[in-house]
Amino acid sequence: MSASVKSAQRLLAASGLARASLALTLSLPDQIAARLSERIVSGAYAPGQRIMEQALAAEFAVSRGPVREALRILERDGLVTILPRRGALVSDLSIAEVKEIFDIRAMLNGLRDRLIAEDASRKNVLAALEPHVAQLTRLARDTKRGHDYVETVWTINHVLTQACPSARLKTILDSLARQTLRYSQLGLATPERRRQSVHHWQNLLEALRKGDGAKAERIARDRVTDSRDAAIRALDEVNRPAATPRKPRAA
Amino acid sequence: MSASVKSAQRLLAASGLARASLALTLSLPDQIAARLSERIVSGAYAPGQRIMEQALAAEFAVSRGPVREALRILERDGLVTILPRRGALVSDLSIAEVKEIFDIRAMLNGLRDRLIAEDASRKNVLAALEPHVAQLTRLARDTKRGHDYVETVWTINHVLTQACPSARLKTILDSLARQTLRYSQLGLATPERRRQSVHHWQNLLEALRKGDGAKAERIARDRVTDSRDAAIRALDEVNRPAATPRKPRAA
DNA sequence: GATTGTAAGATTGTCAACAATCTTCTTGAC
DNA sequence: GTCAAGAAGATTGTTGACAATCTTACAATC
């Protein structure tokens, strides 16, 4: 058996998803990128942390070539920043950058939801969406289940993005969502914000049912903008009192 | 002297921009990507064409490593599509994909122009913009100078994007503009369309002067949407009568 | 004559080693 | 005690070679 196939299988075995026939269709760099992506999004790798090629190559039992390609993929997704002769750092977004990304998401989520509202074959999405929004309504009343609320919002967003009739938009939105995953939950930390949020989602569902694209767009936009403001307020709170000496950010 | 520095200089010499001290700050993959980008955007490489690593490595007198990284960069920019075990193909967009990208640009150009309109320090941009819009007004009257008109529109767009206060948005817009460069001119091929276009630009300039963000956004959006519809009409015209047997598209 | 199987060539994927550069630790002077 | 200079180590950038896979051309068969 070849070295590359052995490596791929080893990696799969380590990752716990050893469905060989299916998973082998993903290239080695793609697999490595996926696993690193998890770690970054979940916070296992801290923002600003340096990622060393050799250590990863050793861990995954591959050479540095595929690791380098994986890091390029993550750079494309905005999860790491590659500096010449310094290597890859886990992206550490400034407040200004978080705001920028939320602004872009506000526009593109608006487009997404408008396209879905105007899509003739949106019935399936609506059916898939309704139970989640109902769940959201219940969770919004319960002060203690903030985490579950955030999780459900994430699911709804995911369902909508996947239902988006524009492949290009889907790709961009996925990338932006991953980059701001850590910050989105900041914006839903208070029961008040969750009540405001659930209201948006209920209205969106109605607009989608009616096929009212303009309204769906407006709601999506307001929703993300509110989320942005809440997240930035939370970030300000966190940063100000401690006056934390932050590590040098990834430019 | 090291092999890598030698390679970089050789590449620079061949490219004709041998300002060593400045250009050497760009990594080898970046330089290669930049040169390939030119060729793709200019049409020297045809859509759907396969790009072979070894040939490029030989041409640029480097090994395949940097070439592979350059192709990853181009993939991020959407200029090539990399298929596993098949290598890189010059992106060949379907009409649906062109439409998708224009829709995204409509939203994000709207955001860009709104941000500029609401930016306190927009005076410089306005000053830089005015002569170009004046030039545009003159060119719109001249039926024969379609190419110059397109060129000037491109310049105006570039100035606006560079003036955008959001770095993240700047990056995305640059990438999208490059991907649709070939199609944008299709949408400005007729004198009528140019008259419609110049009207948009004049209105935008006024909205920017007044600091009217909402209006600037609306105008930008309409402008790109009009451009989209014209480009798609033109693409339909080109594709229908000949019934061209198109090469298999890069997915 | 068209179609399928096969073999040779071409091309991508991966690896290990070397060169260049950056970091860090030590050493020395003030 | 602090700071600067230098050396050792670590890390990235690049290369050439090998392995796996894909493409193409040719031949055999229906």
Coordinates of C-alpha atoms (C1' of nucleotides) in Angstrom, one line a residue:
Chain A
M1 CA 0.0 0.0 0.0
S2 CA 1.2 3.5 -0.8
A3 CA 2.4 6.0 1.7
S4 CA -0.3 8.5 0.9
V5 CA -3.1 6.1 1.3
K6 CA -1.7 4.8 4.5
S7 CA -1.4 8.4 5.8
A8 CA -5.0 9.2 4.9
Q9 CA -6.3 6.1 6.6
R10 CA -4.2 6.8 9.7
L11 CA -5.7 10.3 9.8
L12 CA -9.2 9.1 9.4
A13 CA -8.7 6.5 12.1
A14 CA -7.4 9.1 14.5
S15 CA -10.3 11.4 13.7
G16 CA -12.9 8.7 14.4
L17 CA -14.7 8.9 11.1
A18 CA -13.2 5.9 9.4
R19 CA -15.8 5.6 6.7
A20 CA -13.1 5.0 4.2
S21 CA -14.9 4.9 0.9
L22 CA -16.6 8.2 1.5
A23 CA -14.0 10.0 3.4
L24 CA -11.2 9.2 1.1
T25 CA -12.8 11.3 -1.5
L26 CA -11.6 14.3 0.5
S27 CA -8.0 15.2 -0.1
L28 CA -5.5 15.0 2.7
P29 CA -5.1 18.8 3.0
D30 CA -8.9 19.1 3.1
Q31 CA -9.1 16.6 6.0
I32 CA -6.4 18.3 7.9
A33 CA -8.0 21.7 7.3
A34 CA -11.3 20.4 8.6
R35 CA -9.8 19.1 11.8
L36 CA -7.9 22.3 12.4
S37 CA -11.0 24.3 11.7
E38 CA -12.9 22.5 14.4
R39 CA -10.1 23.2 16.9
I40 CA -10.1 26.9 16.1
V41 CA -13.8 27.4 16.1
S42 CA -14.2 25.5 19.3
G43 CA -11.5 27.5 20.9
A44 CA -9.1 24.7 21.5
Y45 CA -6.6 26.8 19.7
A46 CA -6.6 30.3 21.2
P47 CA -6.7 33.4 19.1
G48 CA -3.3 34.7 18.3
Q49 CA -1.7 31.3 19.0
R50 CA 1.0 30.3 16.6
I51 CA 0.5 27.1 14.6
M52 CA 3.6 25.2 13.7
E53 CA 3.8 23.1 10.7
Q54 CA 6.2 20.4 12.0
A55 CA 4.1 19.7 15.1
L56 CA 1.0 19.2 13.0
A57 CA 2.8 17.1 10.5
A58 CA 4.1 14.9 13.3
E59 CA 0.6 14.7 14.9
F60 CA -1.2 13.7 11.7
A61 CA 1.7 11.5 10.5
V62 CA 2.1 13.3 7.2
S63 CA 4.8 15.6 5.8
R64 CA 4.7 19.4 6.0
G65 CA 3.5 19.7 2.4
P66 CA -0.2 18.8 3.0
V67 CA -0.1 20.8 6.3
R68 CA 1.0 23.9 4.5
E69 CA -1.8 23.5 2.0
A70 CA -4.3 23.0 4.8
L71 CA -3.1 26.2 6.4
R72 CA -3.7 28.0 3.0
I73 CA -7.2 26.7 3.0
L74 CA -7.8 28.0 6.6
E75 CA -6.3 31.3 5.5
R76 CA -8.9 31.5 2.7
D77 CA -11.6 30.8 5.3
G78 CA -10.2 33.6 7.5
L79 CA -9.5 31.3 10.4
V80 CA -5.7 31.8 10.4
T81 CA -3.4 34.6 9.2
I82 CA -0.2 33.6 7.4
L83 CA 2.7 36.0 7.9
P84 CA 5.7 35.6 5.6
R85 CA 8.6 33.8 7.4
R86 CA 6.5 33.6 10.6
G87 CA 3.9 31.0 9.7
A88 CA 0.3 30.7 10.6
L89 CA -1.5 32.4 13.5
V90 CA -5.0 31.7 14.7
S91 CA -6.9 34.8 13.7
D92 CA -7.6 37.2 16.5
L93 CA -10.1 39.7 15.4
S94 CA -10.2 43.3 16.6
I95 CA -13.5 44.7 17.6
A96 CA -13.5 46.8 14.4
E97 CA -13.0 43.6 12.3
V98 CA -15.9 41.8 14.1
K99 CA -18.1 44.8 13.3
E100 CA -17.0 44.7 9.7
I101 CA -17.8 41.0 9.3
F102 CA -21.2 41.5 11.0
D103 CA -22.0 44.3 8.6
I104 CA -21.1 42.1 5.6
R105 CA -23.2 39.3 7.1
A106 CA -26.2 41.7 7.6
M107 CA -26.2 42.4 3.8
L108 CA -25.6 38.9 2.7
N109 CA -28.0 37.2 5.1
G110 CA -30.5 39.7 3.7
L111 CA -29.8 38.6 0.2
R112 CA -30.0 34.9 1.3
D113 CA -33.4 35.3 3.0
R114 CA -34.8 37.3 0.1
L115 CA -33.6 34.7 -2.4
I116 CA -35.3 32.0 -0.3
A117 CA -38.5 34.0 0.0
E118 CA -38.6 34.4 -3.7
D119 CA -37.7 30.8 -4.5
A120 CA -40.7 28.8 -5.7
S121 CA -39.5 25.6 -4.1
R122 CA -39.1 26.9 -0.6
K123 CA -41.8 24.7 0.9
N124 CA -39.3 22.1 2.1
V125 CA -37.1 24.6 3.9
L126 CA -40.2 26.1 5.6
A127 CA -41.2 22.7 6.9
A128 CA -37.7 22.1 8.2
L129 CA -37.6 25.5 9.8
E130 CA -40.9 25.6 11.6
P131 CA -40.1 23.1 14.4
H132 CA -36.8 24.9 15.1
V133 CA -38.5 28.3 15.4
A134 CA -41.1 26.8 17.7
Q135 CA -38.3 25.4 19.8
L136 CA -36.7 28.8 19.8
T137 CA -39.9 30.3 21.1
R138 CA -40.0 27.9 24.0
L139 CA -36.3 28.4 24.8
A140 CA -36.7 32.2 24.7
R141 CA -39.0 32.0 27.7
D142 CA -36.5 30.0 29.8
T143 CA -33.9 32.4 31.3
K144 CA -31.5 29.6 32.1
R145 CA -31.2 27.9 28.7
G146 CA -29.1 30.5 26.9
H147 CA -26.7 28.0 25.5
D148 CA -29.5 25.9 23.9
Y149 CA -31.0 29.0 22.4
V150 CA -27.7 29.9 20.7
E151 CA -27.4 26.4 19.5
T152 CA -30.9 26.5 17.9
V153 CA -30.2 29.8 16.3
W154 CA -27.1 28.4 14.8
T155 CA -29.1 25.4 13.4
I156 CA -31.7 27.7 11.9
N157 CA -29.0 29.8 10.2
H158 CA -27.4 26.7 8.9
V159 CA -30.6 25.3 7.4
L160 CA -31.2 28.6 5.7
T161 CA -27.7 28.9 4.3
Q162 CA -27.9 25.4 3.0
A163 CA -31.2 26.2 1.4
C164 CA -29.8 29.2 -0.3
P165 CA -30.1 28.9 -4.1
S166 CA -26.8 30.6 -4.7
A167 CA -23.8 28.3 -4.3
R168 CA -21.4 31.2 -4.2
L169 CA -23.3 33.0 -1.5
K170 CA -23.5 29.8 0.5
T171 CA -19.7 29.5 0.5
I172 CA -19.2 33.1 1.6
L173 CA -21.8 32.9 4.3
D174 CA -20.4 29.6 5.7
S175 CA -17.0 31.2 5.9
L176 CA -18.2 34.4 7.6
A177 CA -20.4 32.4 10.0
R178 CA -17.5 30.3 11.1
Q179 CA -15.3 33.4 11.6
T180 CA -17.9 35.0 13.9
L181 CA -19.2 31.9 15.6
R182 CA -17.3 32.8 18.8
Y183 CA -18.8 36.3 18.8
S184 CA -22.4 35.5 17.8
Q185 CA -23.1 33.9 21.2
L186 CA -22.0 37.1 22.9
G187 CA -24.8 38.9 21.3
L188 CA -27.4 36.5 22.7
A189 CA -26.2 36.3 26.3
T190 CA -29.2 38.2 27.9
P191 CA -32.8 37.1 28.1
E192 CA -33.9 40.4 26.7
R193 CA -31.7 40.0 23.6
R194 CA -33.2 36.5 23.1
R195 CA -36.7 37.8 23.3
Q196 CA -35.8 40.4 20.7
S197 CA -34.1 37.7 18.6
V198 CA -37.0 35.3 18.7
H199 CA -39.3 38.1 17.5
H200 CA -37.1 38.6 14.4
W201 CA -37.2 34.9 13.6
Q202 CA -40.9 34.6 13.9
N203 CA -41.3 37.5 11.6
L204 CA -38.9 36.1 9.2
L205 CA -40.8 32.8 9.0
E206 CA -43.9 34.7 8.2
A207 CA -42.3 36.7 5.5
L208 CA -40.9 33.5 4.0
R209 CA -44.3 31.9 4.1
K210 CA -45.8 34.8 2.2
G211 CA -42.9 35.0 -0.2
D212 CA -42.3 38.6 0.7
G213 CA -38.6 38.9 -0.3
A214 CA -38.2 42.6 0.6
K215 CA -39.6 42.0 4.0
A216 CA -37.5 38.9 4.6
E217 CA -34.4 40.9 3.6
R218 CA -35.2 43.8 5.9
I219 CA -35.8 41.4 8.9
A220 CA -32.6 39.5 8.3
R221 CA -30.7 42.7 8.1
D222 CA -32.1 44.1 11.3
R223 CA -31.5 40.8 13.0
V224 CA -27.8 40.7 12.2
T225 CA -27.4 44.4 12.9
D226 CA -28.9 44.0 16.4
S227 CA -26.7 41.0 16.9
R228 CA -23.7 43.0 15.9
D229 CA -24.5 45.8 18.3
A230 CA -25.1 43.4 21.2
A231 CA -21.9 41.5 20.5
I232 CA -19.8 44.7 20.3
R233 CA -21.3 46.0 23.6
A234 CA -20.4 42.7 25.2
L235 CA -16.9 42.8 23.7
D236 CA -16.5 46.3 25.1
E237 CA -17.6 45.2 28.5
V238 CA -15.1 42.4 28.5
N239 CA -12.2 44.5 27.3
R240 CA -12.6 47.6 29.3
P241 CA -12.7 46.7 33.0
A242 CA -9.8 44.2 32.9
A243 CA -7.7 46.4 30.6
T244 CA -6.1 43.1 29.5
P245 CA -2.7 43.4 27.8
R246 CA -3.7 41.6 24.6
K247 CA -1.3 39.6 22.6
P248 CA -0.1 41.1 19.3
R249 CA -3.0 40.5 16.9
A250 CA -2.8 38.7 13.6
A251 CA -2.9 41.5 11.0
Chain B
M1 CA 23.4 33.4 -3.2
S2 CA 20.5 31.1 -2.2
A3 CA 18.4 29.2 -4.7
S4 CA 15.2 30.9 -3.5
V5 CA 16.5 34.4 -3.8
K6 CA 17.9 33.6 -7.2
S7 CA 14.5 32.3 -8.3
A8 CA 12.7 35.3 -7.1
Q9 CA 15.0 37.6 -9.0
R10 CA 14.8 35.6 -12.1
L11 CA 11.0 35.8 -11.9
L12 CA 11.1 39.5 -11.3
A13 CA 13.4 40.1 -14.2
A14 CA 11.2 38.1 -16.5
S15 CA 8.1 40.0 -15.4
G16 CA 9.7 43.3 -16.1
L17 CA 9.1 44.9 -12.7
A18 CA 12.6 44.4 -11.3
R19 CA 12.3 46.8 -8.4
A20 CA 14.1 44.3 -6.3
S21 CA 13.9 45.9 -2.8
L22 CA 10.2 46.4 -3.0
A23 CA 9.1 43.4 -4.9
L24 CA 11.1 41.0 -2.9
T25 CA 8.8 41.6 0.0
L26 CA 6.2 39.6 -1.9
S27 CA 6.6 35.9 -1.5
L28 CA 7.4 33.7 -4.5
P29 CA 3.9 32.2 -4.5
D30 CA 2.3 35.6 -4.3
Q31 CA 4.4 36.8 -7.3
I32 CA 3.4 33.8 -9.4
A33 CA -0.2 34.2 -8.4
A34 CA -0.1 37.8 -9.4
R35 CA 1.3 37.0 -12.9
L36 CA -1.2 34.2 -13.5
S37 CA -4.0 36.4 -12.3
E38 CA -3.1 38.9 -15.0
R39 CA -3.2 36.2 -17.6
I40 CA -6.6 34.9 -16.5
V41 CA -8.3 38.2 -16.2
S42 CA -6.9 39.4 -19.5
G43 CA -8.1 36.3 -21.2
A44 CA -4.7 35.0 -22.2
Y45 CA -5.7 31.8 -20.4
A46 CA -9.1 30.7 -21.7
P47 CA -11.9 29.7 -19.3
G48 CA -11.9 26.0 -18.8
Q49 CA -8.3 25.7 -19.8
R50 CA -6.2 23.3 -17.7
I51 CA -3.2 24.8 -15.9
M52 CA -0.3 22.4 -15.5
E53 CA 2.1 22.8 -12.6
Q54 CA 5.2 21.5 -14.2
A55 CA 5.0 23.8 -17.2
L56 CA 4.6 26.8 -15.0
A57 CA 7.4 25.6 -12.7
A58 CA 9.7 25.4 -15.7
E59 CA 8.6 28.7 -17.1
F60 CA 9.2 30.6 -13.9
A61 CA 12.3 28.5 -13.1
V62 CA 11.0 27.4 -9.7
S63 CA 9.9 24.0 -8.3
R64 CA 6.3 22.9 -8.2
G65 CA 5.8 23.8 -4.5
P66 CA 5.5 27.5 -4.9
V67 CA 3.4 27.0 -8.1
R68 CA 1.0 24.8 -6.1
E69 CA 0.7 27.5 -3.5
A70 CA 0.1 30.1 -6.1
L71 CA -2.8 28.0 -7.5
R72 CA -4.3 27.8 -4.0
I73 CA -4.2 31.5 -3.8
L74 CA -5.9 31.8 -7.2
E75 CA -8.5 29.3 -6.0
R76 CA -9.3 31.5 -3.1
D77 CA -9.8 34.4 -5.5
G78 CA -12.1 32.3 -7.5
L79 CA -10.0 32.5 -10.7
V80 CA -9.2 28.8 -10.9
T81 CA -11.0 25.7 -9.7
I82 CA -8.8 22.9 -8.3
L83 CA -10.2 19.4 -8.8
P84 CA -8.6 16.5 -6.9
R85 CA -6.2 14.5 -9.0
R86 CA -7.0 16.8 -12.0
G87 CA -5.3 20.0 -11.0
A88 CA -6.3 23.6 -11.7
L89 CA -8.7 24.8 -14.3
V90 CA -9.3 28.4 -15.3
S91 CA -12.8 29.1 -13.9
D92 CA -15.5 29.1 -16.4
L93 CA -18.6 30.7 -14.9
S94 CA -22.0 29.6 -15.9
I95 CA -24.6 32.3 -16.5
A96 CA -26.2 31.4 -13.2
E97 CA -22.9 31.9 -11.4
V98 CA -22.3 35.2 -13.0
K99 CA -25.8 36.3 -11.8
E100 CA -25.0 35.1 -8.3
I101 CA -21.8 37.1 -8.2
F102 CA -23.5 40.2 -9.4
D103 CA -26.2 39.8 -6.8
I104 CA -23.6 39.6 -4.1
R105 CA -21.8 42.6 -5.5
A106 CA -25.0 44.6 -5.6
M107 CA -25.4 44.1 -1.8
L108 CA -21.7 44.7 -0.9
N109 CA -21.2 47.6 -3.2
G110 CA -24.3 49.1 -1.5
L111 CA -22.6 48.6 1.9
R112 CA -19.4 50.0 0.6
D113 CA -20.9 53.2 -0.8
R114 CA -23.1 53.6 2.3
L115 CA -20.0 53.3 4.6
I116 CA -18.2 55.9 2.5
A117 CA -21.2 58.2 2.5
E118 CA -21.3 58.0 6.3
D119 CA -17.5 58.3 6.7
A120 CA -16.6 61.7 8.1
S121 CA -13.3 61.8 6.2
R122 CA -14.7 61.2 2.8
K123 CA -13.7 64.6 1.3
N124 CA -10.5 63.2 -0.2
V125 CA -12.3 60.4 -2.0
L126 CA -14.9 62.8 -3.4
A127 CA -12.1 65.0 -4.7
A128 CA -10.5 62.1 -6.4
L129 CA -13.8 60.9 -7.8
E130 CA -15.2 64.1 -9.3
P131 CA -12.8 64.3 -12.4
H132 CA -13.5 60.7 -13.2
V133 CA -17.2 61.2 -13.1
A134 CA -16.9 64.3 -15.2
Q135 CA -14.9 62.3 -17.7
L136 CA -17.5 59.6 -17.6
T137 CA -20.2 62.2 -18.5
R138 CA -18.2 63.3 -21.5
L139 CA -17.6 59.7 -22.6
A140 CA -21.2 58.7 -22.3
R141 CA -22.1 61.2 -25.1
D142 CA -19.6 59.7 -27.5
T143 CA -21.0 56.5 -29.0
K144 CA -17.7 55.3 -30.2
R145 CA -15.7 55.3 -27.0
G146 CA -17.3 52.4 -25.2
H147 CA -14.0 50.9 -24.2
D148 CA -12.8 54.1 -22.5
Y149 CA -16.1 54.3 -20.7
V150 CA -15.7 50.8 -19.3
E151 CA -12.2 51.7 -18.3
T152 CA -13.3 54.8 -16.4
V153 CA -16.1 52.9 -14.6
W154 CA -13.5 50.4 -13.5
T155 CA -11.3 53.2 -12.2
I156 CA -14.1 54.8 -10.3
N157 CA -15.0 51.4 -8.7
H158 CA -11.4 50.9 -7.8
V159 CA -11.1 54.2 -6.1
L160 CA -14.3 53.6 -4.1
T161 CA -13.3 50.1 -3.1
Q162 CA -9.9 51.4 -1.9
A163 CA -11.5 54.1 0.0
C164 CA -13.8 51.7 1.8
P165 CA -13.3 51.9 5.6
S166 CA -13.7 48.1 6.0
A167 CA -10.6 46.1 5.1
R168 CA -12.5 42.8 5.0
L169 CA -15.1 44.2 2.6
K170 CA -12.3 45.6 0.5
T171 CA -10.8 42.2 0.1
I172 CA -14.1 40.5 -0.9
L173 CA -15.0 43.2 -3.3
D174 CA -11.6 43.1 -5.0
S175 CA -12.0 39.4 -5.5
L176 CA -15.5 39.6 -6.8
A177 CA -14.6 42.5 -9.2
R178 CA -11.8 40.5 -10.6
Q179 CA -14.0 37.4 -11.2
T180 CA -16.6 39.4 -13.1
L181 CA -14.2 41.8 -14.9
R182 CA -14.8 39.9 -18.1
Y183 CA -18.5 40.2 -17.8
S184 CA -18.9 43.8 -16.5
Q185 CA -18.0 45.2 -19.9
L186 CA -20.7 43.2 -21.5
G187 CA -23.2 45.2 -19.5
L188 CA -21.9 48.5 -20.8
A189 CA -21.7 47.7 -24.5
T190 CA -24.6 49.9 -25.8
P191 CA -24.8 53.7 -25.7
E192 CA -28.2 53.4 -24.0
R193 CA -26.8 51.4 -21.1
R194 CA -23.9 53.9 -20.7
R195 CA -26.4 56.8 -20.5
Q196 CA -28.2 54.9 -17.8
S197 CA -25.0 54.1 -16.1
V198 CA -23.6 57.6 -16.0
H199 CA -26.9 58.8 -14.5
H200 CA -26.4 56.3 -11.6
W201 CA -22.8 57.6 -11.0
Q202 CA -23.9 61.2 -11.0
N203 CA -26.5 60.5 -8.5
L204 CA -24.1 58.5 -6.4
L205 CA -21.7 61.4 -6.3
E206 CA -24.4 63.7 -5.1
A207 CA -25.5 61.2 -2.4
L208 CA -21.9 60.9 -1.2
R209 CA -21.5 64.7 -1.1
K210 CA -24.6 65.0 1.1
G211 CA -23.6 62.1 3.3
D212 CA -26.8 60.3 2.5
G213 CA -25.8 56.7 3.2
A214 CA -29.2 55.1 2.5
K215 CA -29.5 56.8 -0.8
A216 CA -25.9 55.9 -1.8
E217 CA -26.7 52.3 -0.9
R218 CA -29.8 52.3 -3.0
I219 CA -28.1 53.8 -6.0
A220 CA -25.2 51.4 -5.8
R221 CA -27.5 48.5 -5.6
D222 CA -29.6 49.6 -8.6
R223 CA -26.5 50.2 -10.6
V224 CA -25.1 46.7 -10.1
T225 CA -28.5 45.1 -10.6
D226 CA -28.9 47.0 -13.9
S227 CA -25.4 45.9 -14.9
R228 CA -26.2 42.4 -14.0
D229 CA -29.3 42.3 -16.2
A230 CA -27.5 43.8 -19.1
A231 CA -24.6 41.4 -18.8
I232 CA -26.9 38.4 -18.6
R233 CA -28.9 39.6 -21.7
A234 CA -25.6 39.9 -23.5
L235 CA -24.5 36.5 -22.4
D236 CA -27.8 35.0 -23.6
E237 CA -27.4 36.6 -27.0
V238 CA -23.9 35.2 -27.4
N239 CA -24.9 31.7 -26.3
R240 CA -28.1 31.2 -28.0
P241 CA -27.7 31.9 -31.8
A242 CA -24.4 30.0 -32.2
A243 CA -25.5 27.1 -29.9
T244 CA -21.8 26.8 -29.0
P245 CA -20.8 23.4 -27.7
R246 CA -19.2 24.6 -24.5
K247 CA -16.3 22.8 -22.9
P248 CA -17.2 21.0 -19.6
R249 CA -17.3 23.8 -17.0
A250 CA -15.2 23.9 -13.9
A251 CA -17.5 22.9 -11.1
Chain C
dG1 C1' -17.5 1.0 -37.7
dA2 C1' -18.1 1.6 -32.9
dT3 C1' -16.9 0.1 -28.3
dT4 C1' -14.3 -1.7 -24.6
dG5 C1' -9.9 -3.1 -22.5
dT6 C1' -5.1 -2.2 -21.9
dA7 C1' -0.7 -0.2 -21.6
dA8 C1' 2.3 3.8 -21.9
dG9 C1' 2.9 8.4 -20.9
dA10 C1' 1.8 12.5 -18.4
dT11 C1' 0.3 14.8 -14.1
dT12 C1' -0.8 15.4 -9.5
dG13 C1' 0.1 14.1 -4.4
dT14 C1' 3.4 13.3 -1.0
dC15 C1' 7.8 13.1 1.1
dA16 C1' 12.4 14.1 3.1
dA17 C1' 16.3 17.1 3.0
dC18 C1' 18.5 21.5 2.5
dA19 C1' 18.8 26.6 2.7
dA20 C1' 17.4 31.0 4.6
dT21 C1' 15.5 33.4 8.2
dC22 C1' 13.6 34.3 12.6
dT23 C1' 13.7 33.5 17.9
dT24 C1' 15.6 33.0 22.0
dC25 C1' 19.1 32.4 25.1
dT26 C1' 23.5 33.5 26.7
dT27 C1' 27.3 36.5 27.4
dG28 C1' 29.4 40.6 28.0
dA29 C1' 29.8 45.6 28.7
dC30 C1' 28.3 49.7 30.8
Chain D
dG1 C1' 20.6 45.8 37.0
dT2 C1' 19.9 46.8 32.1
dC3 C1' 20.7 46.6 27.5
dA4 C1' 23.1 45.1 23.3
dA5 C1' 25.5 41.7 20.5
dG6 C1' 26.1 37.2 19.1
dA7 C1' 25.5 32.3 18.7
dA8 C1' 22.6 28.3 18.9
dG9 C1' 18.3 26.4 18.0
dA10 C1' 13.9 26.3 15.9
dT11 C1' 10.9 27.3 11.9
dT12 C1' 9.6 28.5 7.4
dG13 C1' 10.6 28.4 2.2
dT14 C1' 12.1 25.7 -1.5
dT15 C1' 13.7 21.8 -4.0
dG16 C1' 14.0 17.3 -6.4
dA17 C1' 12.5 12.6 -6.3
dC18 C1' 9.2 9.0 -5.9
dA19 C1' 4.3 7.0 -5.7
dA20 C1' -0.4 7.0 -7.1
dT21 C1' -3.7 8.3 -10.3
dC22 C1' -5.5 10.1 -14.5
dT23 C1' -5.3 10.6 -19.8
dT24 C1' -4.6 9.2 -24.1
dA25 C1' -3.6 6.3 -27.8
dC26 C1' -3.8 1.8 -29.6
dA27 C1' -5.6 -2.7 -30.2
dA28 C1' -8.9 -6.4 -29.9
dT29 C1' -13.6 -7.6 -30.0
dC30 C1' -18.5 -7.4 -31.2

